[in-house]
GROMACS .gro file of C-alpha atoms in nm:
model
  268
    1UNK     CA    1   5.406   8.122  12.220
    2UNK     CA    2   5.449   8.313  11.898
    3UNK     CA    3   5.695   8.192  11.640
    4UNK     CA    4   6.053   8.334  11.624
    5UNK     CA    5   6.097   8.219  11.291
    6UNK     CA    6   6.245   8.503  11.054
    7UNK     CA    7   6.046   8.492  10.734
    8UNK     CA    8   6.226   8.392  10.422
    9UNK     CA    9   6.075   8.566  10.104
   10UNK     CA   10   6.261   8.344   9.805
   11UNK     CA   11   6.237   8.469   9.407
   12UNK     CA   12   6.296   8.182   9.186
   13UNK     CA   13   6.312   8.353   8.842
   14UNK     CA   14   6.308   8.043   8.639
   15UNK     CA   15   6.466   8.046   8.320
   16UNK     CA   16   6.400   8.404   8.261
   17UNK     CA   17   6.638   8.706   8.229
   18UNK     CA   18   7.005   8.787   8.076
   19UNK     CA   19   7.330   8.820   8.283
   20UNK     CA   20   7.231   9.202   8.221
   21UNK     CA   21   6.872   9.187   8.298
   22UNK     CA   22   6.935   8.971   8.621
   23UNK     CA   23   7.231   9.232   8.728
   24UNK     CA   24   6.951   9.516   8.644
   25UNK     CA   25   6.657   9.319   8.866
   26UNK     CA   26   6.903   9.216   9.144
   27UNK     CA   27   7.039   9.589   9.202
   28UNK     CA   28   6.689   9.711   9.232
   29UNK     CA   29   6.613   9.441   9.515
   30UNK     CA   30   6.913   9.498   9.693
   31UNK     CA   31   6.891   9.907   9.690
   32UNK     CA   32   6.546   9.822   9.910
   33UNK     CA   33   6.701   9.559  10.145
   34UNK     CA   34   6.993   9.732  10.214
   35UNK     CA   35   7.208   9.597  10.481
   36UNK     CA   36   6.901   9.352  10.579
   37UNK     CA   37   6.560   9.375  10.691
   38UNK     CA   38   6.344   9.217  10.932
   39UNK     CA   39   6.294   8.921  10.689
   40UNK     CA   40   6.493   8.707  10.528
   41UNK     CA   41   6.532   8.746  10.097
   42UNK     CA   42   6.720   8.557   9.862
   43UNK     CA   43   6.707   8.533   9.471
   44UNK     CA   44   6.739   8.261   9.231
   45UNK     CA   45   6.874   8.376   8.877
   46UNK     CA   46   6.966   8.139   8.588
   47UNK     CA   47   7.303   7.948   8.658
   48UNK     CA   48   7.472   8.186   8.400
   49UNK     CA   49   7.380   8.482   8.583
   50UNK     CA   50   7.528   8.353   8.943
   51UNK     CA   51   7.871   8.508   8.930
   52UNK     CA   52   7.713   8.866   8.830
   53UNK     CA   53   7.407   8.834   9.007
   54UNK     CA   54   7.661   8.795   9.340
   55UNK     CA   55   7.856   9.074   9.239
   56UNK     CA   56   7.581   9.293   9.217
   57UNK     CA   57   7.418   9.205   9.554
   58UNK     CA   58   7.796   9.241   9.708
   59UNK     CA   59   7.771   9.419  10.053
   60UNK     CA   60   7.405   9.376  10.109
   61UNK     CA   61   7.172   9.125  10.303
   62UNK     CA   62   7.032   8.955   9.985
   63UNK     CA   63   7.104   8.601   9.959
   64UNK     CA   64   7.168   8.436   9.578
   65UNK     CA   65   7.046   8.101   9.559
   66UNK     CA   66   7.079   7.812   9.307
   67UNK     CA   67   6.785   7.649   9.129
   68UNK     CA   68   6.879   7.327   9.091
   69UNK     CA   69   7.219   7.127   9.224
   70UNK     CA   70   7.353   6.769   9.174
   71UNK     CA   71   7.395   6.552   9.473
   72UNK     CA   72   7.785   6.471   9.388
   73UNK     CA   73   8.083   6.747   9.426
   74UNK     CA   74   8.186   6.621   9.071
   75UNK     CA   75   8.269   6.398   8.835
   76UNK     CA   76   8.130   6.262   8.476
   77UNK     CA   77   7.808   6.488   8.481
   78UNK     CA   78   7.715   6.687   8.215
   79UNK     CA   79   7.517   7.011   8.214
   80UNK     CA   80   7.536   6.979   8.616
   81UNK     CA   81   7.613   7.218   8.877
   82UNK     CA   82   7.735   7.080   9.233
   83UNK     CA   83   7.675   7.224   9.598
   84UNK     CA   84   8.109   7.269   9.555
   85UNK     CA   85   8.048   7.510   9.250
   86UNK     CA   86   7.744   7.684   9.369
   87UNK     CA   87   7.961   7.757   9.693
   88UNK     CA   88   8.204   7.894   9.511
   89UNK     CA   89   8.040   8.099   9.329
   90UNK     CA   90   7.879   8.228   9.610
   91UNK     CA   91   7.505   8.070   9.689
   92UNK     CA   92   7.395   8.063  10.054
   93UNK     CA   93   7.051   7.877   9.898
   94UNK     CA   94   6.938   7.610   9.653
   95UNK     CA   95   6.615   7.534   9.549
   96UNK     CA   96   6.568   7.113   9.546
   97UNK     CA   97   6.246   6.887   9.378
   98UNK     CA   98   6.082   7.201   9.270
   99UNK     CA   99   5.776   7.075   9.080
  100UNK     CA  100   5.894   7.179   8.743
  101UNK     CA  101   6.219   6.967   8.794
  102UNK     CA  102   6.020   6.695   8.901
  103UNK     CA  103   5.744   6.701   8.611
  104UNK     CA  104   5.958   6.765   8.357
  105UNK     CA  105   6.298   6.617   8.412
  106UNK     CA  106   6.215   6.306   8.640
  107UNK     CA  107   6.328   6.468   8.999
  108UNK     CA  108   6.280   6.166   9.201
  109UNK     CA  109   6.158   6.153   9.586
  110UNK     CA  110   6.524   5.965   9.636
  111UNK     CA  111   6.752   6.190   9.438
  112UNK     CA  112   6.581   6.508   9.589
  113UNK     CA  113   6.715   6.319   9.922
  114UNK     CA  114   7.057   6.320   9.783
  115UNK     CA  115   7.085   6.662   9.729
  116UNK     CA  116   6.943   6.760  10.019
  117UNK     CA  117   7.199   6.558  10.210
  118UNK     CA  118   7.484   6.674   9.986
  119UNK     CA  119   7.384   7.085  10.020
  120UNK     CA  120   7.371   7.004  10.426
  121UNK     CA  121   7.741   6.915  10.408
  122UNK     CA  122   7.882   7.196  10.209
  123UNK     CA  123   7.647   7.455  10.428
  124UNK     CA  124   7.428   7.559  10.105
  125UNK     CA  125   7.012   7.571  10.257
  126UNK     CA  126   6.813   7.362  10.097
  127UNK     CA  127   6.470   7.486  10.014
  128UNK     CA  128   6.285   7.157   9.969
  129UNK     CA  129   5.944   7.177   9.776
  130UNK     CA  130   5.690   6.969   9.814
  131UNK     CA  131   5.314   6.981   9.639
  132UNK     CA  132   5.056   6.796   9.504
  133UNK     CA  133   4.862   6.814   9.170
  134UNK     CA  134   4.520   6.917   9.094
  135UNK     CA  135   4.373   6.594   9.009
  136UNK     CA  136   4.554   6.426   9.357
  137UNK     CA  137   4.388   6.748   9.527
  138UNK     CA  138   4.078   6.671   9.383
  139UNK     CA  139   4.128   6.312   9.493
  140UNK     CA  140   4.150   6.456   9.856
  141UNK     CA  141   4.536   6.327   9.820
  142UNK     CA  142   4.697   6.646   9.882
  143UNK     CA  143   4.826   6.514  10.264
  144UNK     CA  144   4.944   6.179  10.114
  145UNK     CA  145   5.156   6.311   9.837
  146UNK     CA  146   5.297   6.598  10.032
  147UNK     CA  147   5.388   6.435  10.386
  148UNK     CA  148   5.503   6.156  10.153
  149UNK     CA  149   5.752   6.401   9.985
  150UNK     CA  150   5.831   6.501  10.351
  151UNK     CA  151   5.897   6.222  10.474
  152UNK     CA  152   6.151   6.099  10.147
  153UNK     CA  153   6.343   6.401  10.155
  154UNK     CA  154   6.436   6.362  10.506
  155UNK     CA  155   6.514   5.996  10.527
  156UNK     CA  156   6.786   5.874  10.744
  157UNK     CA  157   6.875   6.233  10.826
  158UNK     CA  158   6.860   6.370  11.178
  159UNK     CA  159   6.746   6.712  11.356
  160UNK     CA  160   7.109   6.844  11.422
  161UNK     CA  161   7.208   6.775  10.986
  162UNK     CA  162   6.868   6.915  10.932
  163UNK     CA  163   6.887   7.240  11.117
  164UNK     CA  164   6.863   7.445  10.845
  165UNK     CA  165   6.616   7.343  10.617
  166UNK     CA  166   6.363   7.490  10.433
  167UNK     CA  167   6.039   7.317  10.309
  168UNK     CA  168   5.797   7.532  10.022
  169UNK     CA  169   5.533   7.399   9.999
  170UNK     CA  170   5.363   7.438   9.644
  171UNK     CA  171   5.070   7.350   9.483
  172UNK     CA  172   5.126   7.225   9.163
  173UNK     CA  173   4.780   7.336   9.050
  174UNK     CA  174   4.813   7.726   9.191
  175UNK     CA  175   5.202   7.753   8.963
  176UNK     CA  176   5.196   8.023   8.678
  177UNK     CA  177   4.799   7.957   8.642
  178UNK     CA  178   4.687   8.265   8.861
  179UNK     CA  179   4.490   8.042   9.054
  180UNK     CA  180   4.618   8.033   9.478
  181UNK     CA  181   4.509   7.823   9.769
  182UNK     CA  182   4.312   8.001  10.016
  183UNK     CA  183   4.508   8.100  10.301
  184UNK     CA  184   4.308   7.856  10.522
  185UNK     CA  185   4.369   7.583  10.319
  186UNK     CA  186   4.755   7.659  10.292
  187UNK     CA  187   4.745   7.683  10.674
  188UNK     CA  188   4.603   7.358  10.689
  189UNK     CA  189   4.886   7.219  10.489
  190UNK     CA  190   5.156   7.418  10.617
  191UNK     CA  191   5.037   7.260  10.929
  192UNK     CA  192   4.998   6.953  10.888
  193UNK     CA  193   5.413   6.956  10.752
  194UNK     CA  194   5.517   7.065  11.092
  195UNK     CA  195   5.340   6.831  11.276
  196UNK     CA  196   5.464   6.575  11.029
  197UNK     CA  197   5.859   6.715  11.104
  198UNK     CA  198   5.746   6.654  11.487
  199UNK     CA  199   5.683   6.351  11.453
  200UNK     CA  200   5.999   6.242  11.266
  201UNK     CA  201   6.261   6.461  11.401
  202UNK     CA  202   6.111   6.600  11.723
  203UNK     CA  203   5.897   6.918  11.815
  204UNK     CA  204   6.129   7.144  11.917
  205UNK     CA  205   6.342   7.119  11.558
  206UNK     CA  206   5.974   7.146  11.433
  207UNK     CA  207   5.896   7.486  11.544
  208UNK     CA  208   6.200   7.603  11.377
  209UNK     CA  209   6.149   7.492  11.048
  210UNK     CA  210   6.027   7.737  10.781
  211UNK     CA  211   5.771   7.617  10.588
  212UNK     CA  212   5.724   7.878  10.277
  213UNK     CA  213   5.373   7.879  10.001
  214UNK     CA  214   5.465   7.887   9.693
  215UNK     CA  215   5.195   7.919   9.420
  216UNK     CA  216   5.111   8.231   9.212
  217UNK     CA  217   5.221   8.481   9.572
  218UNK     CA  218   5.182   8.832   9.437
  219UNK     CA  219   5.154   9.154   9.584
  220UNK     CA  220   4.738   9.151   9.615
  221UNK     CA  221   4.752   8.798   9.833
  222UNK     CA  222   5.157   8.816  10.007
  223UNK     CA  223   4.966   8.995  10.349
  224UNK     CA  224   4.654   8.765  10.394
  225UNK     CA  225   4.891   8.442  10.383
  226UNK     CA  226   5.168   8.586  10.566
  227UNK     CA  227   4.959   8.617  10.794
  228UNK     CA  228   4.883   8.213  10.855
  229UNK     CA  229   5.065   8.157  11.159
  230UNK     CA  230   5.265   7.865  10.979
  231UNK     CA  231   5.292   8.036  10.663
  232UNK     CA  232   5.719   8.187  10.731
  233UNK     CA  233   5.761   8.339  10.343
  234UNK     CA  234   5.697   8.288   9.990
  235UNK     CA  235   5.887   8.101   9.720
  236UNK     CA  236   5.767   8.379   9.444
  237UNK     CA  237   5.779   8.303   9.070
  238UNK     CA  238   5.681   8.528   8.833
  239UNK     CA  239   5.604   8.811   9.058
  240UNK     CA  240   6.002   8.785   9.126
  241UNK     CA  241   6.048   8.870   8.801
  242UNK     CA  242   6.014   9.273   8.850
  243UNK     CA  243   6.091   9.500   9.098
  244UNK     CA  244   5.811   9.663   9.168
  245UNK     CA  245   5.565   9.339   9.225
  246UNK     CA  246   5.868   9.129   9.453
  247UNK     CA  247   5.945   9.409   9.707
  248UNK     CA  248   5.580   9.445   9.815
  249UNK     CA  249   5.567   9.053   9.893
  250UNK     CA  250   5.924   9.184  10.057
  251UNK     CA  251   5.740   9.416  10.278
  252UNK     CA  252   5.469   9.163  10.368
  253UNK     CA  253   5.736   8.955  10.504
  254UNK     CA  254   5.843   9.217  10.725
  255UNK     CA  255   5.541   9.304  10.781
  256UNK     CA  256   5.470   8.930  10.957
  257UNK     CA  257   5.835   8.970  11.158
  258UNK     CA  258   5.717   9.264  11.320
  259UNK     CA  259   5.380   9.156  11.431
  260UNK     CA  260   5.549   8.814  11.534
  261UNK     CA  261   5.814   9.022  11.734
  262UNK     CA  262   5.534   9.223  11.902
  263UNK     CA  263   5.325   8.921  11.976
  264UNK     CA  264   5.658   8.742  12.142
  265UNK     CA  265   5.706   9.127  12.325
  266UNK     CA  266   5.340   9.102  12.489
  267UNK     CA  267   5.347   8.738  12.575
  268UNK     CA  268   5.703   8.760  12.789
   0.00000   0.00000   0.00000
């Protein structure tokens, strides 16, 4: 049967964009999603930008999400934020082991665990990413390195604590370089995730799971790989980063809820 999953079309602007510019960017995304659309959208501004950036999307269906979180609620910890704070201040999402984080600031398989675990208890989504790099794709690694990132992040966790995660999956070789996996191959990987979440947690928590690409979406490429029937959104980077390139990808994401409704419609 078709998927009810409701796609979830994420912008993680990096570390890009003043309080103003982020208050500018986030009232032009929420003018076009209103009161909500048929997919899900959330936005990730810089940490200094949260409190405005939730001001601004006040009253509509966009989500604000966190880029990064700490796996305790506080304590001696310089510099971090904690699922506690980014509650407060008003984040439904959190994005966990992004690549970046994990390259160049030594996000570990275990402590991307910890946060996951510690976001599940204060109700903040994790968006878990997982992705290999070129030269472990070119070693035909790419299963091995991502189920293995899986499989770490949830450890010792179960189905019902689990509920409502998010795994983007992101090739570390397709980020920021214009280059993007062919919608086959993400398929394949997509895939082979949720048969991997089967097996540890059960099919039927499986089928729920969205499993998001993430690697250089734009506008020209958001239909073909929304179209993957595993494929449930985008984690968008720098196309996030205007207006008019991040509501397209938007509408491709509603675009795939509709034909998924209309699929379930004919099959019933």
């Amino acid at each position: 049967m078709t998927s009810a999953r409701t796609p979830l079309i994420a912008g993680n602007w990096k570390l890009h964009n003043t309080v103003a510019e982020s208050e500018a960017l986030a009232g032009a995304i929420a003018a076009h999603v209103g009161n909500g659309l048929a997919c899900e959208v959330v936005v990730a501004p810089v940490a200094t930008s949260l409190a405005a950036v939730r001001e601004t999307l006040s009253g509509t269906a966009v989500g604000l999400a966190a880029q990064n979180s700490h796996w305790e609620d506080s304590g001696a910890f310089t510099g971090e934020l904690s699922p506690v704070l980014l509650l407060d201040v008003g984040c439904t999402h959190c994005i966990i082991g992004h690549s970046e984080r994990r390259q160049y600031f030594g996000e570990t398989d275990a402590g991307v665990r910890k946060k996951v675990s510690a976001l599940l208890v204060h109700k903040v989504v994790p968006i878990v990413c997982v992705g290999e790099s070129l030269d472990e794709r070119e070693a035909g690694k790419t299963l091995d390195v991502v189920l293995g990132q899986v499989d770490a992040a949830t450890d010792g966790l179960d189905a019902v604590a689990l509920a409502p995660l998010v795994i983007a999956y992101e090739p570390i070789w397709a980020i920021g370089t214009g280059r993007t996996a062919k919608a086959e191959d993400a398929q394949e990987v997509h895939a082979a995730i949720r048969s991997r979440l089967a097996e540890l947690k059960g099919e039927s928590w499986a089928t729920t799971v969205r499993i998001l690409y993430g690697g250089s979406v734009k506008p020209a490429n958001a239909d073909e790989l929304l179209s993957q029937p595993d494929i449930d959104g985008a984690l968008v980077g720098g196309a996030s980063l205007s207006a008019e390139n991040f509501i397209p990808i938007i509408d491709a994401g509603v675009s795939r809820a509709e034909f998924s409704a209309r699929r379930r419609s004919l099959e019933l």
